[in-house]
């Protein structure tokens, strides 16, 4: 009986205790975005300051705890990047809503923050959130602020002054060299970190056997961007004052990153002056082995130093789809791109051809004008460009085997129509298609640990037809040079080439020493013919070419590589025998080439790297130069090739250093290069009236080139920013012939630049950059004046309220046209953004507020100067909406 009574009393006590419990519930909310916060620390402390209960907020921001009593207790809510909230619980009702405001979390008077840059072994990790600013849209905007990483204007990425060799998304190479699609399209808010993998060897089979001094970049996505489809889209419309009319700008970007599949598809179009080419450039693609290049060089006038958004009068369209499937044995990739561009341009130009002084016996006094030859032009033209490309890759990348087969096809159409008035009024029309197909197969097998066998097959075919139609427009001034007005000339060039390369190699590694021997055969078969009937008789020479240039090469390439601890030494000793045939156009040739090279890399620690390399050798001339007749490149320029086969010799040395201190956010690099080249032929310039003929003469041409460049980058943690200083110097010396007189040409230039950015407070951020350059041309010891250009860019972003963002930006261009005569242009823009919610954003932008409509500049080459006046895009107003998933 007593036992049963005790049990009843215990149950009653428990029941009374349960009735007395207090449920502490509520939600934690971000005060700025009104979104729930996950993972906030929620603690209840008693009157003595001791913790009575604790919990964490869930995905919906909710928390719940049960206490016997909350009398005299306080609720404390803390979370990184937010100010701690403390709430007395004596007189509150539940559930609570706790609003968190941005702030800094302090622990024992030490500010707690995530490292902006971390280093682990050969991997450098940049925290994207610590470099991003409110106005950033893509991950490419953030990459530009990361010290050690340089992003060129065309989108090319370098790390410590060297091109990267791979661009990964979650460890997969989806895009290859066309990573501009990712950097311009992926939202920075979807990327948690950017990893730089130093000394990255893309082929696992070569790990531990072949050294790589290149780095790769890997984007680490946030969880919300994985295993799902993400997309964002922009649509905008407005009005432009020059060219006058409606403008548009649109983009749709979709991405899927899943365990067995990746896809990025993008569609972009605009007529606002935005160049879309950076999204379709393959930065990893080498020069085509077919070796073809266009003879016809009719093109619209361009503007150096000014950005495309100021000078590009365009209608552009780009669609790109890229997929990667991970198979049981390897992966399959497909990259397909199509782009269209319609570009118009108007310019007034003055071209001055430098002629040798008469006192030196260099000028023909019988010419109708004394001194240098001056050509005036007013050009107006339109260019239509279509480009369709496809790349299909199968790859197996394992430690014991590597297989890669890449099938590539490119079809390009480029049509240019250009009307010119001035010294020789005319109309030009150029049809310039390009058809290219290639297949590259490579297999590497690793056996017995450190033995490698490699088989490779490369086959390429290209067709590059070119048609130039020239119509002379009646003008009284043309009678001076006996140009028959109204005449129409049509030049057609047919150019085809096929290249094949078959090779095998064997390598083995013993205690850090790798010995390898590669052998193979290369074949090249090219045919070119051109016809230009009825050209004006002012210019002497043949205007028909029928050329076949073929060769077969057998080669062997032994290589020695020493790779132990912190030192890598590599010695290459390639030797080859080549047989050239020209179908009786010129004599056949047999040549032996030997081009040794040596490289040395020293990395005493993870912070410092020093490199040295050098080489020498002989190489054949450019086969495109072998043609006896004239080829018209544009309405007043013709080129005659050579009727002989030449070889050139060269020597080169280079040295580079790099240093990094990731804890201090410091990155620095520098490179110096020197080369010497001997060519037994020299370019010659001859003027016939207003026509210019370039040819090649039997005269030694010894040229030298010196180049130095460097960069220093540093994080500025006190204002969540970074800075960079860079500089370069170059000097090129070469020989040419002008009016049959030797001309020694020396071009010298140097530049220095810097940039700084910061986010010193929640409501303000800025970006500033400055670039200054100076150049001079010296001919036969007589120097022109130093001419400088300077460009300043400043962007200020204000966030007066959490949903509003206002950006004011400007550019200042200072161009020295002649000595102490400067042309200054200031361009101002502004943009206002309203964030309706997390997924919808409205914007209005006004560019070129001052409505600047023209720009003057001058450039120099070895034998001429070029002065131009170009139209600029006028003021334009654009309204847009952005949607995000």
GROMACS .gro file of C-alpha atoms in nm, residues 315-751:
model
  437
  315UNK     CA    1   2.374   4.485  -8.230
  316UNK     CA    2   2.502   4.171  -8.059
  317UNK     CA    3   2.358   3.828  -7.988
  318UNK     CA    4   2.515   3.528  -7.814
  319UNK     CA    5   2.383   3.186  -7.718
  320UNK     CA    6   2.600   2.922  -7.554
  321UNK     CA    7   2.517   2.582  -7.409
  322UNK     CA    8   2.772   2.368  -7.228
  323UNK     CA    9   2.714   2.025  -7.077
  324UNK     CA   10   2.926   1.771  -6.889
  325UNK     CA   11   2.821   1.414  -6.815
  326UNK     CA   12   3.020   1.204  -6.567
  327UNK     CA   13   3.036   0.844  -6.684
  328UNK     CA   14   3.160   0.532  -6.512
  329UNK     CA   15   3.479   0.554  -6.717
  330UNK     CA   16   3.551   0.921  -6.772
  331UNK     CA   17   3.337   1.215  -6.871
  332UNK     CA   18   3.179   1.357  -7.185
  333UNK     CA   19   3.156   1.729  -7.266
  334UNK     CA   20   2.976   1.929  -7.534
  335UNK     CA   21   3.026   2.304  -7.587
  336UNK     CA   22   2.821   2.479  -7.857
  337UNK     CA   23   2.824   2.855  -7.921
  338UNK     CA   24   2.668   3.090  -8.174
  339UNK     CA   25   2.719   3.464  -8.189
  340UNK     CA   26   2.616   3.747  -8.419
  341UNK     CA   27   2.747   4.102  -8.428
  342UNK     CA   28   2.650   4.397  -8.640
  343UNK     CA   29   2.888   4.688  -8.586
  344UNK     CA   30   2.895   5.031  -8.751
  345UNK     CA   31   3.169   5.293  -8.732
  346UNK     CA   32   3.252   5.639  -8.864
  347UNK     CA   33   3.595   5.801  -8.846
  348UNK     CA   34   3.810   6.076  -8.991
  349UNK     CA   35   4.174   5.972  -9.029
  350UNK     CA   36   4.510   6.118  -9.126
  351UNK     CA   37   4.787   5.866  -9.201
  352UNK     CA   38   5.146   5.992  -9.235
  353UNK     CA   39   5.408   5.765  -9.393
  354UNK     CA   40   5.760   5.850  -9.273
  355UNK     CA   41   6.003   5.881  -9.565
  356UNK     CA   42   6.386   5.904  -9.542
  357UNK     CA   43   6.528   6.255  -9.555
  358UNK     CA   44   6.637   6.381  -9.899
  359UNK     CA   45   6.974   6.491  -9.762
  360UNK     CA   46   7.046   6.129  -9.683
  361UNK     CA   47   6.961   6.030 -10.037
  362UNK     CA   48   6.644   5.860  -9.927
  363UNK     CA   49   6.371   6.062 -10.101
  364UNK     CA   50   6.273   6.053 -10.465
  365UNK     CA   51   6.268   6.424 -10.559
  366UNK     CA   52   6.065   6.349 -10.868
  367UNK     CA   53   5.761   6.280 -10.652
  368UNK     CA   54   5.484   6.542 -10.676
  369UNK     CA   55   5.501   6.620 -10.302
  370UNK     CA   56   5.798   6.681 -10.075
  371UNK     CA   57   5.840   6.533  -9.727
  372UNK     CA   58   5.637   6.258  -9.568
  373UNK     CA   59   5.335   6.120  -9.749
  374UNK     CA   60   5.001   6.220  -9.594
  375UNK     CA   61   4.673   6.039  -9.666
  376UNK     CA   62   4.338   6.176  -9.550
  377UNK     CA   63   4.028   5.961  -9.511
  378UNK     CA   64   3.671   5.976  -9.393
  379UNK     CA   65   3.547   5.622  -9.335
  380UNK     CA   66   3.199   5.490  -9.272
  381UNK     CA   67   3.128   5.119  -9.259
  382UNK     CA   68   2.927   4.823  -9.137
  383UNK     CA   69   3.051   4.479  -9.034
  384UNK     CA   70   2.842   4.164  -8.993
  385UNK     CA   71   3.000   3.871  -8.809
  386UNK     CA   72   2.851   3.526  -8.754
  387UNK     CA   73   3.034   3.257  -8.559
  388UNK     CA   74   2.925   2.898  -8.492
  389UNK     CA   75   3.152   2.665  -8.295
  390UNK     CA   76   3.123   2.322  -8.143
  391UNK     CA   77   3.361   2.120  -7.927
  392UNK     CA   78   3.299   1.761  -7.817
  393UNK     CA   79   3.534   1.595  -7.569
  394UNK     CA   80   3.568   1.254  -7.413
  395UNK     CA   81   3.820   1.236  -7.128
  396UNK     CA   82   3.940   0.974  -6.884
  397UNK     CA   83   4.167   1.126  -6.620
  398UNK     CA   84   4.309   0.878  -6.370
  399UNK     CA   85   4.641   0.820  -6.203
  400UNK     CA   86   4.711   0.512  -6.418
  401UNK     CA   87   4.572   0.634  -6.751
  402UNK     CA   88   4.473   0.947  -6.941
  403UNK     CA   89   4.264   0.952  -7.259
  404UNK     CA   90   4.136   1.263  -7.433
  405UNK     CA   91   3.971   1.299  -7.771
  406UNK     CA   92   3.865   1.649  -7.875
  407UNK     CA   93   3.662   1.711  -8.190
  408UNK     CA   94   3.629   2.078  -8.281
  409UNK     CA   95   3.449   2.260  -8.562
  410UNK     CA   96   3.428   2.635  -8.630
  411UNK     CA   97   3.240   2.819  -8.902
  412UNK     CA   98   3.278   3.198  -8.919
  413UNK     CA   99   3.132   3.452  -9.159
  414UNK     CA  100   3.268   3.806  -9.162
  415UNK     CA  101   3.135   4.062  -9.411
  416UNK     CA  102   3.262   4.422  -9.414
  417UNK     CA  103   3.131   4.714  -9.619
  418UNK     CA  104   3.336   5.034  -9.596
  419UNK     CA  105   3.289   5.368  -9.775
  420UNK     CA  106   3.592   5.599  -9.784
  421UNK     CA  107   3.620   5.959  -9.903
  422UNK     CA  108   3.934   6.171  -9.913
  423UNK     CA  109   4.258   6.111 -10.102
  424UNK     CA  110   4.121   5.804 -10.284
  425UNK     CA  111   3.740   5.791 -10.256
  426UNK     CA  112   3.611   5.437 -10.285
  427UNK     CA  113   3.377   5.166 -10.162
  428UNK     CA  114   3.512   4.837 -10.027
  429UNK     CA  115   3.327   4.512  -9.966
  430UNK     CA  116   3.501   4.212  -9.809
  431UNK     CA  117   3.362   3.859  -9.772
  432UNK     CA  118   3.575   3.666  -9.523
  433UNK     CA  119   3.442   3.322  -9.423
  434UNK     CA  120   3.653   3.071  -9.229
  435UNK     CA  121   3.593   2.695  -9.202
  436UNK     CA  122   3.793   2.486  -8.957
  437UNK     CA  123   3.777   2.124  -8.833
  438UNK     CA  124   4.021   1.942  -8.605
  439UNK     CA  125   4.051   1.623  -8.404
  440UNK     CA  126   4.307   1.575  -8.128
  441UNK     CA  127   4.358   1.236  -7.965
  442UNK     CA  128   4.596   1.175  -7.675
  443UNK     CA  129   4.651   0.866  -7.461
  444UNK     CA  130   4.897   0.822  -7.173
  445UNK     CA  131   4.942   0.493  -6.991
  446UNK     CA  132   5.131   0.468  -6.662
  447UNK     CA  133   5.271   0.131  -6.558
  448UNK     CA  134   5.515  -0.006  -6.303
  449UNK     CA  135   5.466   0.310  -6.099
  450UNK     CA  136   5.688   0.555  -6.284
  451UNK     CA  137   5.686   0.452  -6.651
  452UNK     CA  138   5.479   0.633  -6.915
  453UNK     CA  139   5.386   0.564  -7.276
  454UNK     CA  140   5.215   0.840  -7.475
  455UNK     CA  141   5.042   0.823  -7.813
  456UNK     CA  142   4.908   1.134  -7.984
  457UNK     CA  143   4.735   1.213  -8.313
  458UNK     CA  144   4.645   1.564  -8.432
  459UNK     CA  145   4.464   1.640  -8.759
  460UNK     CA  146   4.348   1.985  -8.869
  461UNK     CA  147   4.188   2.125  -9.185
  462UNK     CA  148   4.105   2.486  -9.264
  463UNK     CA  149   3.968   2.681  -9.559
  464UNK     CA  150   4.003   3.059  -9.562
  465UNK     CA  151   3.857   3.209  -9.883
  466UNK     CA  152   3.869   3.587  -9.912
  467UNK     CA  153   3.695   3.819 -10.156
  468UNK     CA  154   3.759   4.193 -10.180
  469UNK     CA  155   3.552   4.412 -10.411
  470UNK     CA  156   3.674   4.768 -10.468
  471UNK     CA  157   3.478   5.040 -10.646
  472UNK     CA  158   3.650   5.371 -10.718
  473UNK     CA  159   3.422   5.670 -10.663
  474UNK     CA  160   3.457   5.970 -10.902
  475UNK     CA  161   3.665   6.251 -10.760
  476UNK     CA  162   3.861   6.521 -10.942
  477UNK     CA  163   4.167   6.478 -10.722
  478UNK     CA  164   4.214   6.120 -10.846
  479UNK     CA  165   4.323   6.243 -11.190
  480UNK     CA  166   4.660   6.333 -11.040
  481UNK     CA  167   4.732   5.963 -10.997
  482UNK     CA  168   4.548   5.849 -11.312
  483UNK     CA  169   4.291   5.645 -11.127
  484UNK     CA  170   4.010   5.564 -11.366
  485UNK     CA  171   3.702   5.671 -11.173
  486UNK     CA  172   3.411   5.439 -11.157
  487UNK     CA  173   3.629   5.129 -11.207
  488UNK     CA  174   3.545   4.817 -11.012
  489UNK     CA  175   3.808   4.563 -10.904
  490UNK     CA  176   3.744   4.221 -10.756
  491UNK     CA  177   4.010   4.010 -10.587
  492UNK     CA  178   3.947   3.651 -10.482
  493UNK     CA  179   4.182   3.441 -10.269
  494UNK     CA  180   4.144   3.067 -10.221
  495UNK     CA  181   4.350   2.931  -9.930
  496UNK     CA  182   4.334   2.574  -9.792
  497UNK     CA  183   4.560   2.380  -9.555
  498UNK     CA  184   4.574   2.037  -9.392
  499UNK     CA  185   4.804   1.951  -9.101
  500UNK     CA  186   4.875   1.614  -8.941
  501UNK     CA  187   5.097   1.518  -8.648
  502UNK     CA  188   5.147   1.162  -8.526
  503UNK     CA  189   5.377   1.093  -8.231
  504UNK     CA  190   5.476   0.846  -7.961
  505UNK     CA  191   5.675   0.899  -7.641
  506UNK     CA  192   5.825   0.700  -7.357
  507UNK     CA  193   5.926   0.837  -7.016
  508UNK     CA  194   6.040   0.700  -6.683
  509UNK     CA  195   6.122   0.852  -6.347
  510UNK     CA  196   6.397   0.743  -6.108
  511UNK     CA  197   6.441   0.927  -5.777
  512UNK     CA  198   6.323   1.264  -5.904
  513UNK     CA  199   6.485   1.240  -6.247
  514UNK     CA  200   6.255   1.200  -6.547
  515UNK     CA  201   6.394   1.100  -6.884
  516UNK     CA  202   6.169   1.104  -7.187
  517UNK     CA  203   6.196   1.065  -7.562
  518UNK     CA  204   5.928   1.172  -7.808
  519UNK     CA  205   5.938   1.098  -8.177
  520UNK     CA  206   5.697   1.163  -8.458
  521UNK     CA  207   5.614   1.288  -8.802
  522UNK     CA  208   5.440   1.608  -8.913
  523UNK     CA  209   5.284   1.678  -9.250
  524UNK     CA  210   5.157   2.007  -9.394
  525UNK     CA  211   4.982   2.058  -9.729
  526UNK     CA  212   4.867   2.402  -9.840
  527UNK     CA  213   4.743   2.555 -10.164
  528UNK     CA  214   4.676   2.925 -10.226
  529UNK     CA  215   4.578   3.113 -10.539
  530UNK     CA  216   4.474   3.474 -10.583
  531UNK     CA  217   4.360   3.687 -10.873
  532UNK     CA  218   4.331   4.065 -10.905
  533UNK     CA  219   4.265   4.163 -11.268
  534UNK     CA  220   4.277   4.519 -11.406
  535UNK     CA  221   4.446   4.691 -11.115
  536UNK     CA  222   4.553   5.058 -11.178
  537UNK     CA  223   4.881   5.080 -11.366
  538UNK     CA  224   5.040   5.308 -11.107
  539UNK     CA  225   5.146   4.997 -10.917
  540UNK     CA  226   5.383   4.763 -11.105
  541UNK     CA  227   5.392   4.388 -11.050
  542UNK     CA  228   5.199   4.066 -11.094
  543UNK     CA  229   4.854   4.039 -10.939
  544UNK     CA  230   4.809   3.663 -10.971
  545UNK     CA  231   4.944   3.388 -10.742
  546UNK     CA  232   4.932   3.008 -10.759
  547UNK     CA  233   5.129   2.861 -10.469
  548UNK     CA  234   5.159   2.515 -10.311
  549UNK     CA  235   5.364   2.494  -9.991
  550UNK     CA  236   5.408   2.145  -9.845
  551UNK     CA  237   5.644   1.987  -9.596
  552UNK     CA  238   5.713   1.661  -9.415
  553UNK     CA  239   5.904   1.667  -9.086
  554UNK     CA  240   6.054   1.384  -8.883
  555UNK     CA  241   6.164   1.476  -8.532
  556UNK     CA  242   6.296   1.349  -8.202
  557UNK     CA  243   6.265   1.536  -7.873
  558UNK     CA  244   6.465   1.403  -7.577
  559UNK     CA  245   6.392   1.574  -7.245
  560UNK     CA  246   6.566   1.563  -6.910
  561UNK     CA  247   6.378   1.681  -6.601
  562UNK     CA  248   6.515   1.694  -6.246
  563UNK     CA  249   6.252   1.747  -5.980
  564UNK     CA  250   6.363   1.706  -5.621
  565UNK     CA  251   6.231   1.896  -5.322
  566UNK     CA  252   6.232   2.266  -5.406
  567UNK     CA  253   6.418   2.258  -5.739
  568UNK     CA  254   6.305   2.173  -6.090
  569UNK     CA  255   6.540   2.172  -6.390
  570UNK     CA  256   6.420   2.087  -6.739
  571UNK     CA  257   6.633   2.048  -7.054
  572UNK     CA  258   6.481   1.997  -7.400
  573UNK     CA  259   6.692   1.898  -7.702
  574UNK     CA  260   6.454   1.875  -8.001
  575UNK     CA  261   6.603   1.798  -8.342
  576UNK     CA  262   6.412   1.764  -8.669
  577UNK     CA  263   6.457   1.707  -9.040
  578UNK     CA  264   6.214   1.877  -9.281
  579UNK     CA  265   6.160   1.841  -9.654
  580UNK     CA  266   5.983   2.138  -9.822
  581UNK     CA  267   5.826   2.128 -10.168
  582UNK     CA  268   5.677   2.425 -10.354
  583UNK     CA  269   5.555   2.276 -10.684
  584UNK     CA  270   5.824   2.458 -10.886
  585UNK     CA  271   5.721   2.802 -10.753
  586UNK     CA  272   6.059   2.810 -10.579
  587UNK     CA  273   6.329   2.546 -10.527
  588UNK     CA  274   6.263   2.260 -10.286
  589UNK     CA  275   6.451   2.264  -9.957
  590UNK     CA  276   6.582   2.017  -9.699
  591UNK     CA  277   6.651   2.156  -9.355
  592UNK     CA  278   6.771   2.037  -9.015
  593UNK     CA  279   6.658   2.226  -8.705
  594UNK     CA  280   6.793   2.209  -8.350
  595UNK     CA  281   6.636   2.424  -8.079
  596UNK     CA  282   6.757   2.343  -7.725
  597UNK     CA  283   6.596   2.510  -7.423
  598UNK     CA  284   6.662   2.511  -7.050
  599UNK     CA  285   6.439   2.610  -6.759
  600UNK     CA  286   6.506   2.632  -6.386
  601UNK     CA  287   6.252   2.675  -6.107
  602UNK     CA  288   6.338   2.726  -5.741
  603UNK     CA  289   6.081   2.731  -5.462
  604UNK     CA  290   6.264   2.748  -5.127
  605UNK     CA  291   5.934   2.786  -4.939
  606UNK     CA  292   5.565   2.833  -5.004
  607UNK     CA  293   5.604   3.209  -5.030
  608UNK     CA  294   5.879   3.254  -5.289
  609UNK     CA  295   5.926   3.120  -5.642
  610UNK     CA  296   6.207   3.205  -5.881
  611UNK     CA  297   6.231   3.093  -6.244
  612UNK     CA  298   6.481   3.124  -6.524
  613UNK     CA  299   6.458   2.999  -6.882
  614UNK     CA  300   6.649   3.034  -7.204
  615UNK     CA  301   6.665   2.889  -7.551
  616UNK     CA  302   6.805   2.923  -7.901
  617UNK     CA  303   6.751   2.769  -8.240
  618UNK     CA  304   6.652   2.797  -8.604
  619UNK     CA  305   6.301   2.797  -8.745
  620UNK     CA  306   6.143   2.823  -9.091
  621UNK     CA  307   5.980   3.138  -9.219
  622UNK     CA  308   5.606   3.199  -9.223
  623UNK     CA  309   5.473   3.005  -9.523
  624UNK     CA  310   5.212   3.276  -9.586
  625UNK     CA  311   5.493   3.503  -9.710
  626UNK     CA  312   5.576   3.281 -10.006
  627UNK     CA  313   5.392   3.428 -10.306
  628UNK     CA  314   5.557   3.619 -10.593
  629UNK     CA  315   5.260   3.837 -10.692
  630UNK     CA  316   5.079   4.125 -10.525
  631UNK     CA  317   4.782   4.078 -10.296
  632UNK     CA  318   4.557   4.371 -10.213
  633UNK     CA  319   4.491   4.399  -9.840
  634UNK     CA  320   4.275   4.712  -9.866
  635UNK     CA  321   4.203   4.984 -10.120
  636UNK     CA  322   4.547   5.148 -10.098
  637UNK     CA  323   4.771   4.878  -9.953
  638UNK     CA  324   4.922   4.580 -10.135
  639UNK     CA  325   5.165   4.313 -10.022
  640UNK     CA  326   5.415   4.118 -10.228
  641UNK     CA  327   5.559   3.803 -10.082
  642UNK     CA  328   5.900   3.651 -10.135
  643UNK     CA  329   6.024   3.406 -10.398
  644UNK     CA  330   6.283   3.252 -10.170
  645UNK     CA  331   6.282   3.025  -9.867
  646UNK     CA  332   6.441   3.166  -9.552
  647UNK     CA  333   6.522   3.047  -9.202
  648UNK     CA  334   6.543   3.266  -8.896
  649UNK     CA  335   6.755   3.224  -8.585
  650UNK     CA  336   6.673   3.344  -8.236
  651UNK     CA  337   6.789   3.346  -7.876
  652UNK     CA  338   6.585   3.429  -7.568
  653UNK     CA  339   6.624   3.449  -7.192
  654UNK     CA  340   6.369   3.529  -6.924
  655UNK     CA  341   6.354   3.544  -6.547
  656UNK     CA  342   6.063   3.581  -6.309
  657UNK     CA  343   6.001   3.597  -5.936
  658UNK     CA  344   5.686   3.579  -5.730
  659UNK     CA  345   5.617   3.622  -5.360
  660UNK     CA  346   5.307   3.583  -5.147
  661UNK     CA  347   5.220   3.617  -4.781
  662UNK     CA  348   4.860   3.503  -4.755
  663UNK     CA  349   4.819   3.594  -4.388
  664UNK     CA  350   4.904   3.953  -4.474
  665UNK     CA  351   4.721   3.938  -4.808
  666UNK     CA  352   5.036   4.031  -5.001
  667UNK     CA  353   5.109   3.909  -5.355
  668UNK     CA  354   5.390   4.028  -5.583
  669UNK     CA  355   5.544   3.915  -5.911
  670UNK     CA  356   5.790   4.039  -6.171
  671UNK     CA  357   5.918   3.921  -6.510
  672UNK     CA  358   6.192   4.035  -6.746
  673UNK     CA  359   6.247   3.899  -7.099
  674UNK     CA  360   6.512   3.962  -7.364
  675UNK     CA  361   6.518   3.817  -7.715
  676UNK     CA  362   6.737   3.849  -8.023
  677UNK     CA  363   6.622   3.751  -8.371
  678UNK     CA  364   6.807   3.734  -8.702
  679UNK     CA  365   6.603   3.721  -9.022
  680UNK     CA  366   6.778   3.727  -9.363
  681UNK     CA  367   6.498   3.930  -9.519
  682UNK     CA  368   6.354   4.272  -9.440
  683UNK     CA  369   6.016   4.430  -9.494
  684UNK     CA  370   6.020   4.708  -9.750
  685UNK     CA  371   5.775   4.995  -9.794
  686UNK     CA  372   5.734   5.167 -10.132
  687UNK     CA  373   5.484   5.441 -10.218
  688UNK     CA  374   5.334   5.483 -10.565
  689UNK     CA  375   5.122   5.794 -10.548
  690UNK     CA  376   4.882   5.728 -10.263
  691UNK     CA  377   4.927   5.351 -10.286
  692UNK     CA  378   5.154   5.165 -10.045
  693UNK     CA  379   5.328   4.840 -10.140
  694UNK     CA  380   5.494   4.620  -9.877
  695UNK     CA  381   5.739   4.355  -9.992
  696UNK     CA  382   6.046   4.166  -9.868
  697UNK     CA  383   6.405   4.225  -9.975
  698UNK     CA  384   6.729   4.029  -9.931
  699UNK     CA  385   6.866   4.229  -9.640
  700UNK     CA  386   6.957   4.117  -9.290
  701UNK     CA  387   6.714   4.219  -9.021
  702UNK     CA  388   6.848   4.193  -8.667
  703UNK     CA  389   6.588   4.277  -8.407
  704UNK     CA  390   6.595   4.294  -8.029
  705UNK     CA  391   6.317   4.303  -7.778
  706UNK     CA  392   6.333   4.384  -7.407
  707UNK     CA  393   6.027   4.361  -7.187
  708UNK     CA  394   5.978   4.390  -6.812
  709UNK     CA  395   5.661   4.388  -6.605
  710UNK     CA  396   5.560   4.358  -6.244
  711UNK     CA  397   5.267   4.375  -6.007
  712UNK     CA  398   5.207   4.407  -5.630
  713UNK     CA  399   4.868   4.342  -5.469
  714UNK     CA  400   4.760   4.378  -5.105
  715UNK     CA  401   4.442   4.335  -4.905
  716UNK     CA  402   4.321   4.634  -4.702
  717UNK     CA  403   4.131   4.460  -4.427
  718UNK     CA  404   4.049   4.775  -4.232
  719UNK     CA  405   3.803   4.873  -4.506
  720UNK     CA  406   3.730   4.533  -4.666
  721UNK     CA  407   3.927   4.635  -4.971
  722UNK     CA  408   4.241   4.571  -5.171
  723UNK     CA  409   4.493   4.760  -5.381
  724UNK     CA  410   4.729   4.685  -5.669
  725UNK     CA  411   5.021   4.859  -5.838
  726UNK     CA  412   5.158   4.740  -6.173
  727UNK     CA  413   5.410   4.858  -6.429
  728UNK     CA  414   5.574   4.757  -6.756
  729UNK     CA  415   5.854   4.860  -6.992
  730UNK     CA  416   5.926   4.754  -7.349
  731UNK     CA  417   6.184   4.835  -7.615
  732UNK     CA  418   6.177   4.692  -7.966
  733UNK     CA  419   6.445   4.752  -8.229
  734UNK     CA  420   6.426   4.631  -8.588
  735UNK     CA  421   6.531   4.710  -8.944
  736UNK     CA  422   6.305   4.802  -9.236
  737UNK     CA  423   6.333   4.946  -9.584
  738UNK     CA  424   6.143   5.259  -9.688
  739UNK     CA  425   6.175   5.392 -10.042
  740UNK     CA  426   6.469   5.149 -10.083
  741UNK     CA  427   6.655   5.308  -9.793
  742UNK     CA  428   6.739   5.129  -9.467
  743UNK     CA  429   6.549   5.249  -9.162
  744UNK     CA  430   6.643   5.156  -8.807
  745UNK     CA  431   6.327   5.167  -8.600
  746UNK     CA  432   6.318   5.171  -8.220
  747UNK     CA  433   5.990   5.185  -8.031
  748UNK     CA  434   6.002   5.244  -7.657
  749UNK     CA  435   5.717   5.248  -7.412
  750UNK     CA  436   5.643   5.223  -7.043
  751UNK     CA  437   5.333   5.222  -6.829
   0.00000   0.00000   0.00000
